[in-house]
Every structure is written in C-alpha cells, then in structure tokens.
PDB file of C-alpha atoms in Angstrom:
ATOM      1  CA  UNK A   1     163.635 107.655   9.739  1.00 55.00           C
ATOM      2  CA  UNK A   2     163.106 104.052  10.712  1.00 52.00           C
ATOM      3  CA  UNK A   3     159.578 104.809  11.943  1.00 51.00           C
ATOM      4  CA  UNK A   4     158.524 106.028   8.528  1.00 51.00           C
ATOM      5  CA  UNK A   5     159.894 102.922   6.880  1.00 50.00           C
ATOM      6  CA  UNK A   6     158.006 100.743   9.334  1.00 48.00           C
ATOM      7  CA  UNK A   7     154.793 102.643   8.687  1.00 47.00           C
ATOM      8  CA  UNK A   8     155.186 102.209   4.968  1.00 44.00           C
ATOM      9  CA  UNK A   9     155.730  98.507   5.416  1.00 41.00           C
ATOM     10  CA  UNK A  10     152.618  98.131   7.593  1.00 45.00           C
ATOM     11  CA  UNK A  11     150.425  99.996   5.111  1.00 49.00           C
ATOM     12  CA  UNK A  12     151.503  97.607   2.373  1.00 45.00           C
ATOM     13  CA  UNK A  13     150.119  94.658   4.330  1.00 57.00           C
ATOM     14  CA  UNK A  14     146.450  94.223   5.222  1.00 61.00           C
ATOM     15  CA  UNK A  15     145.448  97.050   7.491  1.00 74.00           C
ATOM     16  CA  UNK A  16     143.806  96.396  10.811  1.00 84.00           C
ATOM     17  CA  UNK A  17     140.339  97.854  11.353  1.00 88.00           C
ATOM     18  CA  UNK A  18     141.897 100.284  13.831  1.00 90.00           C
ATOM     19  CA  UNK A  19     144.191 101.600  11.097  1.00 88.00           C
ATOM     20  CA  UNK A  20     141.116 102.589   9.145  1.00 85.00           C
ATOM     21  CA  UNK A  21     139.895 104.594  12.129  1.00 89.00           C
ATOM     22  CA  UNK A  22     143.259 106.329  12.173  1.00 90.00           C
ATOM     23  CA  UNK A  23     142.411 107.696   8.721  1.00 88.00           C
ATOM     24  CA  UNK A  24     139.444 109.486  10.314  1.00 90.00           C
ATOM     25  CA  UNK A  25     141.527 111.398  12.866  1.00 94.00           C
ATOM     26  CA  UNK A  26     140.605 115.079  12.924  1.00 95.00           C
ATOM     27  CA  UNK A  27     137.603 114.307  10.727  1.00 94.00           C
ATOM     28  CA  UNK A  28     133.980 114.361  11.703  1.00 95.00           C
ATOM     29  CA  UNK A  29     132.657 110.895  12.438  1.00 95.00           C
ATOM     30  CA  UNK A  30     129.464 109.177  13.402  1.00 94.00           C
ATOM     31  CA  UNK A  31     129.510 106.858  16.403  1.00 95.00           C
ATOM     32  CA  UNK A  32     126.729 104.454  17.275  1.00 93.00           C
ATOM     33  CA  UNK A  33     126.673 103.575  20.943  1.00 94.00           C
ATOM     34  CA  UNK A  34     124.799 101.163  23.162  1.00 93.00           C
ATOM     35  CA  UNK A  35     121.543 102.270  24.752  1.00 92.00           C
ATOM     36  CA  UNK A  36     120.306 103.845  21.505  1.00 93.00           C
ATOM     37  CA  UNK A  37     122.731 106.725  21.495  1.00 95.00           C
ATOM     38  CA  UNK A  38     124.489 108.303  18.572  1.00 95.00           C
ATOM     39  CA  UNK A  39     127.293 110.806  18.484  1.00 96.00           C
ATOM     40  CA  UNK A  40     128.460 113.088  15.725  1.00 96.00           C
ATOM     41  CA  UNK A  41     131.709 114.895  16.374  1.00 97.00           C
ATOM     42  CA  UNK A  42     135.309 115.476  15.407  1.00 97.00           C
ATOM     43  CA  UNK A  43     137.670 112.667  16.318  1.00 97.00           C
ATOM     44  CA  UNK A  44     140.672 114.013  18.200  1.00 97.00           C
ATOM     45  CA  UNK A  45     142.024 110.790  19.694  1.00 97.00           C
ATOM     46  CA  UNK A  46     141.279 107.116  20.109  1.00 96.00           C
ATOM     47  CA  UNK A  47     142.899 103.970  21.416  1.00 95.00           C
ATOM     48  CA  UNK A  48     142.627 100.213  20.964  1.00 92.00           C
ATOM     49  CA  UNK A  49     139.670 100.071  23.347  1.00 93.00           C
ATOM     50  CA  UNK A  50     137.836 102.605  21.219  1.00 94.00           C
ATOM     51  CA  UNK A  51     138.017 105.150  24.023  1.00 96.00           C
ATOM     52  CA  UNK A  52     137.731 108.405  22.084  1.00 97.00           C
ATOM     53  CA  UNK A  53     138.049 112.118  22.502  1.00 97.00           C
ATOM     54  CA  UNK A  54     135.440 113.890  20.407  1.00 97.00           C
ATOM     55  CA  UNK A  55     135.075 117.628  19.917  1.00 97.00           C
ATOM     56  CA  UNK A  56     131.980 119.650  18.945  1.00 97.00           C
ATOM     57  CA  UNK A  57     129.761 116.684  19.635  1.00 97.00           C
ATOM     58  CA  UNK A  58     126.055 116.338  19.062  1.00 97.00           C
ATOM     59  CA  UNK A  59     124.588 113.428  21.029  1.00 97.00           C
ATOM     60  CA  UNK A  60     121.262 111.950  20.000  1.00 96.00           C
ATOM     61  CA  UNK A  61     119.364 109.707  22.423  1.00 96.00           C
ATOM     62  CA  UNK A  62     116.461 107.806  20.893  1.00 93.00           C
ATOM     63  CA  UNK A  63     113.618 106.368  22.909  1.00 91.00           C
ATOM     64  CA  UNK A  64     110.585 104.384  21.837  1.00 88.00           C
ATOM     65  CA  UNK A  65     107.400 105.030  23.697  1.00 89.00           C
ATOM     66  CA  UNK A  66     104.403 102.818  23.180  1.00 90.00           C
ATOM     67  CA  UNK A  67     101.004 104.454  23.308  1.00 89.00           C
ATOM     68  CA  UNK A  68      98.931 102.337  25.655  1.00 88.00           C
ATOM     69  CA  UNK A  69      95.718 102.933  23.751  1.00 90.00           C
ATOM     70  CA  UNK A  70      96.791 102.683  20.138  1.00 90.00           C
ATOM     71  CA  UNK A  71      99.908 100.565  20.786  1.00 87.00           C
ATOM     72  CA  UNK A  72     101.772 102.558  18.221  1.00 89.00           C
ATOM     73  CA  UNK A  73     105.485 103.088  18.645  1.00 86.00           C
ATOM     74  CA  UNK A  74     106.495 106.690  19.095  1.00 88.00           C
ATOM     75  CA  UNK A  75     110.133 107.443  18.351  1.00 88.00           C
ATOM     76  CA  UNK A  76     111.491 110.341  20.328  1.00 92.00           C
ATOM     77  CA  UNK A  77     114.993 111.687  20.122  1.00 92.00           C
ATOM     78  CA  UNK A  78     116.768 114.064  22.452  1.00 95.00           C
ATOM     79  CA  UNK A  79     119.821 115.957  21.355  1.00 96.00           C
ATOM     80  CA  UNK A  80     122.460 117.800  23.270  1.00 96.00           C
ATOM     81  CA  UNK A  81     125.712 119.491  22.330  1.00 97.00           C
ATOM     82  CA  UNK A  82     129.002 118.913  24.130  1.00 96.00           C
ATOM     83  CA  UNK A  83     132.149 120.881  23.268  1.00 97.00           C
ATOM     84  CA  UNK A  84     134.630 118.195  24.297  1.00 97.00           C
ATOM     85  CA  UNK A  85     133.808 114.634  25.252  1.00 97.00           C
ATOM     86  CA  UNK A  86     135.586 111.509  26.437  1.00 97.00           C
ATOM     87  CA  UNK A  87     133.854 108.384  25.222  1.00 97.00           C
ATOM     88  CA  UNK A  88     134.357 105.133  27.102  1.00 96.00           C
ATOM     89  CA  UNK A  89     135.197 102.477  24.536  1.00 95.00           C
ATOM     90  CA  UNK A  90     133.060  99.679  25.888  1.00 92.00           C
ATOM     91  CA  UNK A  91     129.916 101.559  24.907  1.00 93.00           C
ATOM     92  CA  UNK A  92     130.909 101.939  21.278  1.00 95.00           C
ATOM     93  CA  UNK A  93     129.164  99.763  18.714  1.00 93.00           C
ATOM     94  CA  UNK A  94     130.053 101.316  15.369  1.00 93.00           C
ATOM     95  CA  UNK A  95     132.239 104.095  13.996  1.00 94.00           C
ATOM     96  CA  UNK A  96     131.757 105.505  10.505  1.00 92.00           C
ATOM     97  CA  UNK A  97     132.068 108.712   8.500  1.00 86.00           C
ATOM     98  CA  UNK A  98     129.040 110.977   9.028  1.00 83.00           C
ATOM     99  CA  UNK A  99     125.885 109.587   7.479  1.00 70.00           C
ATOM    100  CA  UNK A 100     124.932 110.915   4.091  1.00 56.00           C
ATOM    101  CA  UNK A 101     121.304 110.832   3.075  1.00 47.00           C
ATOM    102  CA  UNK A 102     121.159 107.791   0.788  1.00 38.00           C
TER     103      UNK A 102
ATOM    104  CA  UNK B   1     135.973  76.208  -1.164  1.00 47.00           C
ATOM    105  CA  UNK B   2     137.350  73.633   1.225  1.00 50.00           C
ATOM    106  CA  UNK B   3     136.769  74.508   4.812  1.00 51.00           C
ATOM    107  CA  UNK B   4     138.245  71.462   6.481  1.00 58.00           C
ATOM    108  CA  UNK B   5     141.337  71.563   8.692  1.00 64.00           C
ATOM    109  CA  UNK B   6     141.768  75.267   8.287  1.00 67.00           C
ATOM    110  CA  UNK B   7     142.793  77.662  10.959  1.00 73.00           C
ATOM    111  CA  UNK B   8     140.510  80.604  11.646  1.00 67.00           C
ATOM    112  CA  UNK B   9     143.144  83.016  10.361  1.00 70.00           C
ATOM    113  CA  UNK B  10     143.293  81.183   7.027  1.00 75.00           C
ATOM    114  CA  UNK B  11     139.532  81.297   6.821  1.00 73.00           C
ATOM    115  CA  UNK B  12     139.551  85.026   7.463  1.00 73.00           C
ATOM    116  CA  UNK B  13     142.102  85.632   4.733  1.00 76.00           C
ATOM    117  CA  UNK B  14     139.765  83.873   2.328  1.00 80.00           C
ATOM    118  CA  UNK B  15     136.684  85.846   3.177  1.00 82.00           C
ATOM    119  CA  UNK B  16     138.236  89.274   3.182  1.00 88.00           C
ATOM    120  CA  UNK B  17     136.792  91.094   0.191  1.00 88.00           C
ATOM    121  CA  UNK B  18     133.546  89.133   0.178  1.00 87.00           C
ATOM    122  CA  UNK B  19     130.099  90.414   1.040  1.00 89.00           C
ATOM    123  CA  UNK B  20     129.189  89.424   4.561  1.00 87.00           C
ATOM    124  CA  UNK B  21     126.492  89.829   7.133  1.00 87.00           C
ATOM    125  CA  UNK B  22     127.596  90.739  10.619  1.00 87.00           C
ATOM    126  CA  UNK B  23     124.989  90.142  13.275  1.00 86.00           C
ATOM    127  CA  UNK B  24     125.312  92.031  16.538  1.00 86.00           C
ATOM    128  CA  UNK B  25     124.131  91.032  19.984  1.00 82.00           C
ATOM    129  CA  UNK B  26     121.510  93.764  19.759  1.00 83.00           C
ATOM    130  CA  UNK B  27     119.939  91.994  16.772  1.00 82.00           C
ATOM    131  CA  UNK B  28     121.040  94.588  14.215  1.00 86.00           C
ATOM    132  CA  UNK B  29     122.496  93.254  10.963  1.00 86.00           C
ATOM    133  CA  UNK B  30     125.214  94.955   8.988  1.00 88.00           C
ATOM    134  CA  UNK B  31     125.688  93.848   5.393  1.00 88.00           C
ATOM    135  CA  UNK B  32     128.766  94.925   3.500  1.00 89.00           C
ATOM    136  CA  UNK B  33     132.066  93.901   1.976  1.00 91.00           C
ATOM    137  CA  UNK B  34     134.566  92.708   4.570  1.00 90.00           C
ATOM    138  CA  UNK B  35     137.542  95.035   4.448  1.00 90.00           C
ATOM    139  CA  UNK B  36     139.428  93.659   7.423  1.00 89.00           C
ATOM    140  CA  UNK B  37     139.170  91.914  10.729  1.00 85.00           C
ATOM    141  CA  UNK B  38     141.432  91.615  13.749  1.00 83.00           C
ATOM    142  CA  UNK B  39     141.969  89.298  16.690  1.00 79.00           C
ATOM    143  CA  UNK B  40     139.341  91.019  18.803  1.00 83.00           C
ATOM    144  CA  UNK B  41     136.804  90.559  16.019  1.00 83.00           C
ATOM    145  CA  UNK B  42     136.748  94.276  15.335  1.00 89.00           C
ATOM    146  CA  UNK B  43     135.396  94.457  11.796  1.00 90.00           C
ATOM    147  CA  UNK B  44     135.767  97.010   9.033  1.00 91.00           C
ATOM    148  CA  UNK B  45     133.123  96.903   6.307  1.00 91.00           C
ATOM    149  CA  UNK B  46     132.659  98.826   3.077  1.00 90.00           C
ATOM    150  CA  UNK B  47     129.343  99.774   1.470  1.00 89.00           C
ATOM    151  CA  UNK B  48     127.573  98.920   4.677  1.00 89.00           C
ATOM    152  CA  UNK B  49     123.847  98.689   5.127  1.00 88.00           C
ATOM    153  CA  UNK B  50     122.197  98.490   8.505  1.00 88.00           C
ATOM    154  CA  UNK B  51     119.112  96.314   8.977  1.00 87.00           C
ATOM    155  CA  UNK B  52     116.883  96.405  12.021  1.00 84.00           C
ATOM    156  CA  UNK B  53     113.734  94.478  11.073  1.00 78.00           C
ATOM    157  CA  UNK B  54     113.670  96.574   7.873  1.00 75.00           C
ATOM    158  CA  UNK B  55     116.353  98.689   6.297  1.00 74.00           C
ATOM    159  CA  UNK B  56     117.270 101.690   8.410  1.00 76.00           C
ATOM    160  CA  UNK B  57     120.352 103.518   7.263  1.00 75.00           C
ATOM    161  CA  UNK B  58     122.896 103.383   4.488  1.00 73.00           C
ATOM    162  CA  UNK B  59     126.513 103.867   5.338  1.00 76.00           C
ATOM    163  CA  UNK B  60     129.008 104.417   2.570  1.00 75.00           C
ATOM    164  CA  UNK B  61     132.686 104.012   3.031  1.00 77.00           C
ATOM    165  CA  UNK B  62     134.203 102.190   5.950  1.00 83.00           C
ATOM    166  CA  UNK B  63     132.145 101.199   8.935  1.00 90.00           C
ATOM    167  CA  UNK B  64     134.052  99.937  11.926  1.00 92.00           C
ATOM    168  CA  UNK B  65     132.275  97.529  14.260  1.00 91.00           C
ATOM    169  CA  UNK B  66     133.675  96.914  17.725  1.00 91.00           C
ATOM    170  CA  UNK B  67     134.359  93.243  18.233  1.00 87.00           C
ATOM    171  CA  UNK B  68     132.624  92.722  21.546  1.00 85.00           C
ATOM    172  CA  UNK B  69     129.257  93.504  19.976  1.00 84.00           C
ATOM    173  CA  UNK B  70     129.421  90.749  17.394  1.00 81.00           C
ATOM    174  CA  UNK B  71     127.073  87.915  18.214  1.00 76.00           C
ATOM    175  CA  UNK B  72     128.960  84.941  19.507  1.00 66.00           C
ATOM    176  CA  UNK B  73     126.172  82.722  20.800  1.00 55.00           C
ATOM    177  CA  UNK B  74     123.678  81.461  18.324  1.00 49.00           C
ATOM    178  CA  UNK B  75     120.878  79.240  19.578  1.00 46.00           C
ATOM    179  CA  UNK B  76     119.783  77.980  16.184  1.00 41.00           C
ATOM    180  CA  UNK B  77     120.502  78.369  12.510  1.00 41.00           C
ATOM    181  CA  UNK B  78     118.181  80.675  10.639  1.00 43.00           C
ATOM    182  CA  UNK B  79     116.444  78.945   7.717  1.00 45.00           C
ATOM    183  CA  UNK B  80     118.680  79.192   4.684  1.00 43.00           C
ATOM    184  CA  UNK B  81     118.689  77.023   1.575  1.00 38.00           C
ATOM    185  CA  UNK B  82     122.466  76.847   1.371  1.00 39.00           C
ATOM    186  CA  UNK B  83     124.432  74.150   3.197  1.00 36.00           C
ATOM    187  CA  UNK B  84     125.594  74.876   6.701  1.00 32.00           C
ATOM    188  CA  UNK B  85     129.212  74.027   7.405  1.00 32.00           C
ATOM    189  CA  UNK B  86     129.546  72.995  11.017  1.00 31.00           C
ATOM    190  CA  UNK B  87     133.286  73.411  11.510  1.00 32.00           C
ATOM    191  CA  UNK B  88     132.959  77.157  11.454  1.00 34.00           C
ATOM    192  CA  UNK B  89     129.186  77.420  11.397  1.00 34.00           C
ATOM    193  CA  UNK B  90     129.174  79.289   8.109  1.00 38.00           C
ATOM    194  CA  UNK B  91     126.052  79.635   6.014  1.00 39.00           C
ATOM    195  CA  UNK B  92     126.857  80.394   2.402  1.00 38.00           C
ATOM    196  CA  UNK B  93     124.278  82.199   0.346  1.00 37.00           C
ATOM    197  CA  UNK B  94     124.669  83.447  -3.209  1.00 36.00           C
ATOM    198  CA  UNK B  95     124.475  87.095  -2.250  1.00 37.00           C
ATOM    199  CA  UNK B  96     126.217  87.070   1.081  1.00 39.00           C
ATOM    200  CA  UNK B  97     128.422  84.915   3.193  1.00 39.00           C
ATOM    201  CA  UNK B  98     126.674  84.738   6.504  1.00 41.00           C
ATOM    202  CA  UNK B  99     129.163  84.800   9.309  1.00 48.00           C
ATOM    203  CA  UNK B 100     127.883  82.827  12.240  1.00 42.00           C
ATOM    204  CA  UNK B 101     130.408  83.743  14.833  1.00 42.00           C
ATOM    205  CA  UNK B 102     129.458  80.916  17.113  1.00 34.00           C
ATOM    206  CA  UNK B 103     131.618  79.341  19.754  1.00 30.00           C
ATOM    207  CA  UNK B 104     134.987  79.651  18.098  1.00 34.00           C
ATOM    208  CA  UNK B 105     137.698  81.855  19.380  1.00 35.00           C
ATOM    209  CA  UNK B 106     140.071  83.533  17.048  1.00 38.00           C
ATOM    210  CA  UNK B 107     143.606  82.602  18.034  1.00 34.00           C
ATOM    211  CA  UNK B 108     146.115  84.572  16.054  1.00 32.00           C
TER     212      UNK B 108
END
C-alpha cells in the first residue's frame, strides 16, 4: 500500500523526536511533568502537543519542606494510582522509558 | 567548524550526533547525545543524564524533551574557557557542545 511505502521512506530519513515516542506506544514510560510530578504508566496514545493517554499510572508528587529550626530540606513524595489518565501536553517536560537504577 | 552565514537548520544538521547540554527553564540540565530535533525545539537525546545542582538520575535510551521547556532567554553566559560564538550563542567545550538557545527562532 502507498502508506507503507511512505512510512518506509520517512524512517530512512532523520526521524523527528515525536517518531521516537511512537516507538514507545503500548510500552511503559516515565513522564516528568511540571510542578515536581512524575508519572509511570503505559502509553496508549499521544499527539503532537504531547497530550497523552496513560493506563495503569502511578503518579508521584514531590515536595520539599524546610525545617524552620534546622533549615534542612525534607523531601516528601506522595503517590497515587490511576487506572486511566489523560495528560494535558503543556505540563509535560520529559518522556523516557522507565528509569532503571543506574 | 564555520558558523557564519548558516541557517539554523544547517546548524542543527551539524550538531546531531554530538554530545549536548540542554538547559530547561526550570534550571535542570540534561546532558546527552543529540538524536534529533524538530521545529518546535522538541529534543530527543540518548544516554541522557539529568543534573539539578548535582547529578540526580540516569536515563538510558531516548529521552524526549518538550520544546517549550527549553530555556530561550539567557541573561548572561556562564563562565567557560571556550570561545563563545555570538551568531548562535554557542559555547563549545571539549566534552559537550553547550546549546544556548537564546533569542533565535528556528524557521524550517
């Protein structure tokens, strides 16, 4: 089909960053968002704005509290699980495969 | 590498495959090999490391950075021994090409 030929031609040229996200469809990904939030979930869909549909998501919200007496920074994280989630693209900072301990 | 009278798209073709530092508005640095870049300044990096003050996380494989987060306004150059090229505000260092994405719009 003509579509397949076109796809083959586009993959021969330099791929756009969005093409590389396409490779992660139906895979688990890690998303770093604004406001110190992180998501880990399965990528079901995305578009050019980075709006995404994620399934089986774990959201981590990180806050830094400063102890008024010792002035030490206390990192706290809150997690919650969401079965199916629409992510607004303008909040997305980074998309990557799930982090491996390195 | 001559950087004079070169369109931004030519410049980008040259730096693809090189180690770069991408600085975000939030102050976080991402260092990695530039895999590709598009007109919205969305960036794909390989072998990415994330630096916030010190080193935080290691990301292996492709990391995609949304273009709107890349720092576009830079008040001053950070001290760097390598020459600063003003046409595209690029600082070249031996280990990394430092992308100062300052005040130029990518017109493709």
